[in-house]
Amino acid sequence: MTTSILAQQLRKAQHVVIFTGAGASAESGIPTFRDLLTGLWERFDPAQLATIEAFRADASLCWGWYEWRRQKAGQAQPNGAHLAIAEIAKHMPRLTVVTQNVDDLHERAGSRDVIHLHGSLHSPCCIDCGQPYTLPLTSDALPEDGSRIEPPRCNTCSGYVRPGVVWFGEMLPENAWRAGLAAAEECDVFLSIGTSGIVYPAAELPLRALGHGATVVHINPVRFEISGQEHFLQGPASVMMQSLLREAFGEHPDPQ
Ligand code: APR
């Protein structure tokens, strides 16, 4: 597969799904989870930070870490991949963005109706009653090592406010999962960008798309094993998506 062959397919497609993982935001300066040396899970223990048990055991450590990540995401800007995806959507009858990312860079690049399978850093809620938390969160600069910050309390029941992300062992938000699955099963082209594809059930989506006859293409700078029916484009997300946009529709928005 080359970007020009994929560009031809995009021009003919009725429905494209763009499925993104942490690699799509890496060039915006947001660390991935599993990349060697820079991945978050190399520096922090997921069992201490990304489970409900971790939050119950040390809410301030967990909340402080997510506040640090929320600030980092807030300071980041959409990169060439986010911008190209939003631009490609303008040329397609239908394009659905399904992301595992908890930042809002797709939206800030102009993508609409993004399906967030793993929730969002920007939608905290009460851990006990589920009430969304709307008061402004702290904007103080946080040190990188993740200082402890006492989480705010729910206005309704005084329970702790938790990050609005999906933790290990939790179900995906039902509507998001259903919509992601439906899109994967209906699309004719499925692009999986910047994901290691090992966290289920999200990682099932490319397989579902393949099973329903879509062309499935993985975009990643690091090659990994795929089945004989899937395709691989090797390179960073921004470079590959900007080339694809140019070759399919002859445009390229300025990366910020
Ligand atoms: N462009 C494209 N891909 C990139 C880039 C880049 N510039 N830089 C790194 N990558 C790739 C890596 O090669 C890797 O395959 O992005 C992928 C990142 O993988 P992970 O860190 O495992 O991230 P992700 O697949 O999104 O993780 C899934 O795991 O911890 C949970 O909930 C978290 O949503 C996350 C889920």
Coordinates of C-alpha atoms and ligand atoms in Angstrom, one line a residue:
M1 CA 0.0 0.0 0.0
T2 CA 1.2 3.5 -0.8
T3 CA -0.4 6.9 0.1
S4 CA -1.4 7.4 -3.6
I5 CA -3.2 4.0 -3.8
L6 CA -5.0 4.9 -0.5
A7 CA -5.8 8.3 -1.9
Q8 CA -7.6 6.7 -4.8
Q9 CA -9.6 4.6 -2.5
L10 CA -10.5 7.6 -0.3
R11 CA -11.8 9.5 -3.4
K12 CA -14.2 6.6 -4.1
A13 CA -15.2 5.8 -0.5
Q14 CA -18.6 6.5 0.9
H15 CA -17.7 6.1 4.6
V16 CA -14.2 6.4 6.1
V17 CA -13.4 5.6 9.7
I18 CA -10.4 7.2 11.3
F19 CA -9.4 5.3 14.4
T20 CA -6.7 7.0 16.5
G21 CA -4.5 6.1 19.4
A22 CA -1.9 8.0 21.5
G23 CA 0.5 8.0 18.5
A24 CA -1.8 10.5 16.7
S25 CA -1.2 13.1 19.5
A26 CA 2.5 12.2 20.0
E27 CA 3.7 15.0 17.6
S28 CA 1.6 17.5 19.6
G29 CA 3.9 16.7 22.5
I30 CA 1.5 14.4 24.4
P31 CA 3.4 11.2 25.5
T32 CA 2.1 7.8 24.4
F33 CA 1.7 5.0 26.8
R34 CA 3.9 2.2 25.6
D35 CA 6.7 3.8 23.5
L36 CA 10.1 2.9 24.8
L37 CA 11.7 5.6 26.9
T38 CA 9.0 8.2 26.4
G39 CA 5.9 6.1 27.1
L40 CA 3.9 7.0 30.2
W41 CA 3.6 3.4 31.4
E42 CA 7.4 3.2 31.4
R43 CA 7.6 6.0 33.9
F44 CA 4.4 5.4 35.9
D45 CA 2.7 2.3 37.1
P46 CA -0.8 1.9 35.6
A47 CA -1.8 -0.2 38.6
Q48 CA -1.2 2.8 40.8
L49 CA -2.9 5.4 38.6
A50 CA -5.4 4.0 36.1
T51 CA -7.8 1.8 38.1
I52 CA -10.6 2.5 40.4
E53 CA -8.7 0.7 43.2
A54 CA -5.8 3.1 42.7
F55 CA -8.1 6.1 43.0
R56 CA -9.7 4.7 46.1
A57 CA -6.3 3.9 47.6
D58 CA -4.6 7.3 46.9
A59 CA -7.1 9.7 45.3
S60 CA -4.7 12.7 45.6
L61 CA -1.8 10.9 43.8
C62 CA -4.2 9.7 41.0
W63 CA -6.0 13.1 40.7
G64 CA -2.7 15.0 40.6
W65 CA -1.4 12.8 37.8
Y66 CA -4.5 13.3 35.7
E67 CA -4.4 17.1 36.4
W68 CA -0.8 17.1 35.1
R69 CA -2.0 15.3 32.0
R70 CA -5.0 17.6 31.5
Q71 CA -2.7 20.6 31.7
K72 CA -0.3 19.1 29.2
A73 CA -3.1 18.3 26.8
G74 CA -4.5 21.8 27.3
Q75 CA -1.2 23.4 26.3
A76 CA -0.8 21.1 23.2
Q77 CA -1.9 22.1 19.8
P78 CA -3.4 19.9 17.1
N79 CA -0.7 18.5 14.7
G80 CA -0.7 17.9 11.0
A81 CA -2.6 14.6 11.4
H82 CA -5.5 16.1 13.3
L83 CA -5.7 18.9 10.8
A84 CA -5.6 16.6 7.8
I85 CA -8.3 14.4 9.2
A86 CA -10.6 17.4 9.8
E87 CA -9.9 18.6 6.2
I88 CA -10.4 15.1 4.6
A89 CA -13.8 15.0 6.3
K90 CA -14.9 18.0 4.2
H91 CA -14.3 16.0 1.0
M92 CA -16.1 12.8 2.0
P93 CA -19.7 11.8 2.0
R94 CA -19.1 10.5 5.6
L95 CA -16.1 10.3 7.9
T96 CA -16.3 9.1 11.5
V97 CA -13.4 9.8 13.9
V98 CA -13.2 7.1 16.7
T99 CA -10.5 7.8 19.2
Q100 CA -8.9 6.1 22.2
N101 CA -7.4 9.4 23.1
V102 CA -8.7 11.4 26.1
D103 CA -7.4 14.8 24.8
D104 CA -9.6 17.1 22.6
L105 CA -7.2 17.7 19.8
H106 CA -9.4 16.2 17.1
E107 CA -12.2 18.6 18.1
R108 CA -9.8 21.6 18.3
A109 CA -8.6 20.7 14.8
G110 CA -12.2 20.9 13.6
S111 CA -13.4 17.3 13.6
R112 CA -17.1 17.0 14.6
D113 CA -18.9 14.3 16.6
V114 CA -15.7 12.5 17.7
I115 CA -16.4 9.2 19.4
H116 CA -14.3 8.9 22.5
L117 CA -14.0 5.3 23.5
H118 CA -11.9 6.0 26.6
G119 CA -13.6 9.1 27.8
S120 CA -12.0 12.5 28.2
L121 CA -9.7 14.4 30.5
H122 CA -12.1 17.2 30.3
S123 CA -15.2 15.6 31.7
P124 CA -14.7 14.8 35.4
C125 CA -17.5 13.4 37.4
C126 CA -18.4 12.2 40.9
I127 CA -17.0 8.7 41.7
D128 CA -20.1 7.9 43.8
C129 CA -23.2 9.4 42.1
G130 CA -21.7 10.0 38.6
Q131 CA -22.8 13.7 38.5
P132 CA -20.6 15.7 36.0
Y133 CA -18.4 18.2 37.7
T134 CA -18.6 21.6 36.2
L135 CA -16.7 24.0 38.5
P136 CA -13.4 25.2 37.1
L137 CA -10.5 22.9 37.9
T138 CA -7.1 24.1 39.1
S139 CA -4.9 25.9 36.6
D140 CA -1.8 26.1 38.8
A141 CA 1.3 24.7 37.0
L142 CA 2.1 21.2 38.1
P143 CA 5.5 19.6 38.4
E144 CA 6.2 16.7 36.1
D145 CA 6.6 14.1 38.8
G146 CA 2.9 14.4 39.5
S147 CA 2.4 16.1 42.8
R148 CA -0.5 15.0 45.0
I149 CA -3.7 17.1 44.6
E150 CA -6.8 16.6 46.7
P151 CA -9.7 16.0 44.2
P152 CA -12.6 18.4 44.4
R153 CA -15.8 17.1 46.0
C154 CA -19.1 16.6 44.2
N155 CA -21.6 19.4 44.6
T156 CA -24.5 17.0 45.1
C157 CA -23.2 14.1 47.3
S158 CA -19.7 15.3 48.4
G159 CA -18.1 12.3 46.9
Y160 CA -14.7 12.6 45.3
V161 CA -14.6 13.9 41.7
R162 CA -12.7 11.5 39.4
P163 CA -11.3 11.9 35.9
G164 CA -13.8 11.2 33.1
V165 CA -11.6 8.6 31.6
V166 CA -12.1 4.8 31.3
W167 CA -9.7 3.0 33.6
F168 CA -8.4 -0.6 33.3
G169 CA -11.2 -3.0 34.2
E170 CA -14.0 -0.6 33.4
M171 CA -16.6 -0.9 30.7
L172 CA -16.4 1.5 27.7
P173 CA -19.1 4.1 27.6
E174 CA -22.0 2.1 26.0
N175 CA -23.1 4.7 23.4
A176 CA -19.5 5.4 22.3
W177 CA -18.8 1.7 21.9
R178 CA -22.0 1.0 20.0
A179 CA -21.4 3.9 17.7
G180 CA -17.7 2.9 17.1
L181 CA -18.7 -0.7 16.3
A182 CA -21.5 0.4 13.9
A183 CA -19.1 2.7 12.1
A184 CA -16.4 0.0 11.8
E185 CA -19.0 -2.4 10.4
E186 CA -20.4 0.1 7.9
C187 CA -17.3 1.8 6.5
D188 CA -15.5 1.0 3.3
V189 CA -12.1 2.3 4.4
F190 CA -10.8 2.1 8.0
L191 CA -7.5 3.9 8.9
S192 CA -6.0 3.0 12.2
I193 CA -3.5 5.6 13.2
G194 CA -0.9 5.6 16.0
T195 CA -2.2 2.8 18.2
S196 CA -0.4 -0.3 19.5
G197 CA -3.7 -2.2 19.1
I198 CA -3.3 -4.2 22.2
V199 CA -6.0 -2.7 24.5
Y200 CA -9.4 -4.4 24.1
P201 CA -12.2 -4.0 23.3
A202 CA -11.0 -1.0 21.2
A203 CA -8.5 -3.1 19.3
E204 CA -11.3 -5.2 18.0
L205 CA -12.6 -2.4 15.7
P206 CA -10.1 -2.9 12.8
L207 CA -10.9 -6.6 12.9
R208 CA -14.6 -5.9 12.7
A209 CA -14.1 -3.5 9.8
L210 CA -12.0 -6.2 8.0
G211 CA -14.6 -8.8 8.7
H212 CA -17.2 -6.5 7.0
G213 CA -15.1 -6.0 3.9
A214 CA -13.4 -2.7 4.6
T215 CA -9.9 -1.8 3.4
V216 CA -7.9 -1.6 6.7
V217 CA -4.7 0.4 6.8
H218 CA -2.5 0.9 9.8
I219 CA -0.4 4.1 10.0
N220 CA 2.5 3.9 12.4
P221 CA 6.3 4.7 12.3
V222 CA 7.0 1.3 13.9
R223 CA 6.1 -1.7 11.9
F224 CA 4.1 -4.5 13.6
E225 CA 2.6 -7.8 12.5
I226 CA -0.7 -7.6 10.6
S227 CA -2.7 -10.2 8.7
G228 CA -2.3 -10.7 5.0
Q229 CA -5.6 -8.8 4.3
E230 CA -4.5 -5.6 6.1
H231 CA -2.2 -2.9 4.9
F232 CA 0.6 -0.9 6.5
L233 CA 1.9 2.7 5.8
Q234 CA 5.0 3.3 7.8
G235 CA 5.7 6.8 9.0
P236 CA 4.6 9.5 11.5
A237 CA 0.9 10.3 11.5
S238 CA 1.3 14.0 10.5
V239 CA 3.5 13.2 7.5
M240 CA 1.4 10.3 6.3
M241 CA -1.9 12.1 6.7
Q242 CA -0.7 15.4 5.1
S243 CA 0.5 13.3 2.1
L244 CA -2.8 11.5 1.9
L245 CA -4.8 14.7 2.0
R246 CA -2.6 16.2 -0.7
E247 CA -2.7 13.2 -2.9
A248 CA -6.4 12.6 -2.5
F249 CA -7.7 16.1 -2.6
G250 CA -4.7 18.4 -3.4
E251 CA -4.7 20.5 -0.3
H252 CA -2.7 20.9 2.8
P253 CA -3.6 23.1 5.8
D254 CA -0.7 24.6 7.7
P255 CA 0.2 22.5 10.7
Q256 CA 0.2 24.7 13.8
Ligands
APR1 N1 2.7 8.8 14.5 C1 2.0 7.6 14.5 N2 2.1 6.7 15.5 C2 3.0 6.9 16.4 C3 3.8 8.1 16.5 C4 3.6 9.1 15.5 N3 4.3 10.2 15.4 N4 4.6 8.0 17.6 C5 4.4 6.8 18.2 N5 3.4 6.2 17.5 C6 2.8 4.8 17.7 C7 3.7 3.9 18.5 O1 4.6 3.2 17.6 C8 2.7 2.9 19.1 O2 2.3 1.9 18.2 O3 1.7 5.1 18.6 C9 1.4 3.8 19.3 C10 1.1 4.2 20.7 O4 0.7 3.0 21.4 P1 0.3 3.1 22.9 O5 1.2 3.9 23.7 O6 0.0 1.7 23.4 O7 -1.1 3.9 22.8 P2 -2.6 3.4 22.5 O8 -2.6 2.3 21.5 O9 -3.4 4.6 22.2 O10 -3.0 2.8 23.9 C11 -4.3 2.3 24.0 O11 -4.1 2.0 26.4 O12 -3.3 2.7 28.4 C12 -4.4 2.6 27.6 O13 -6.3 3.9 27.7 C13 -5.0 4.0 27.3 O14 -6.1 4.7 25.3 C14 -5.0 4.1 25.8 C15 -4.9 2.6 25.4

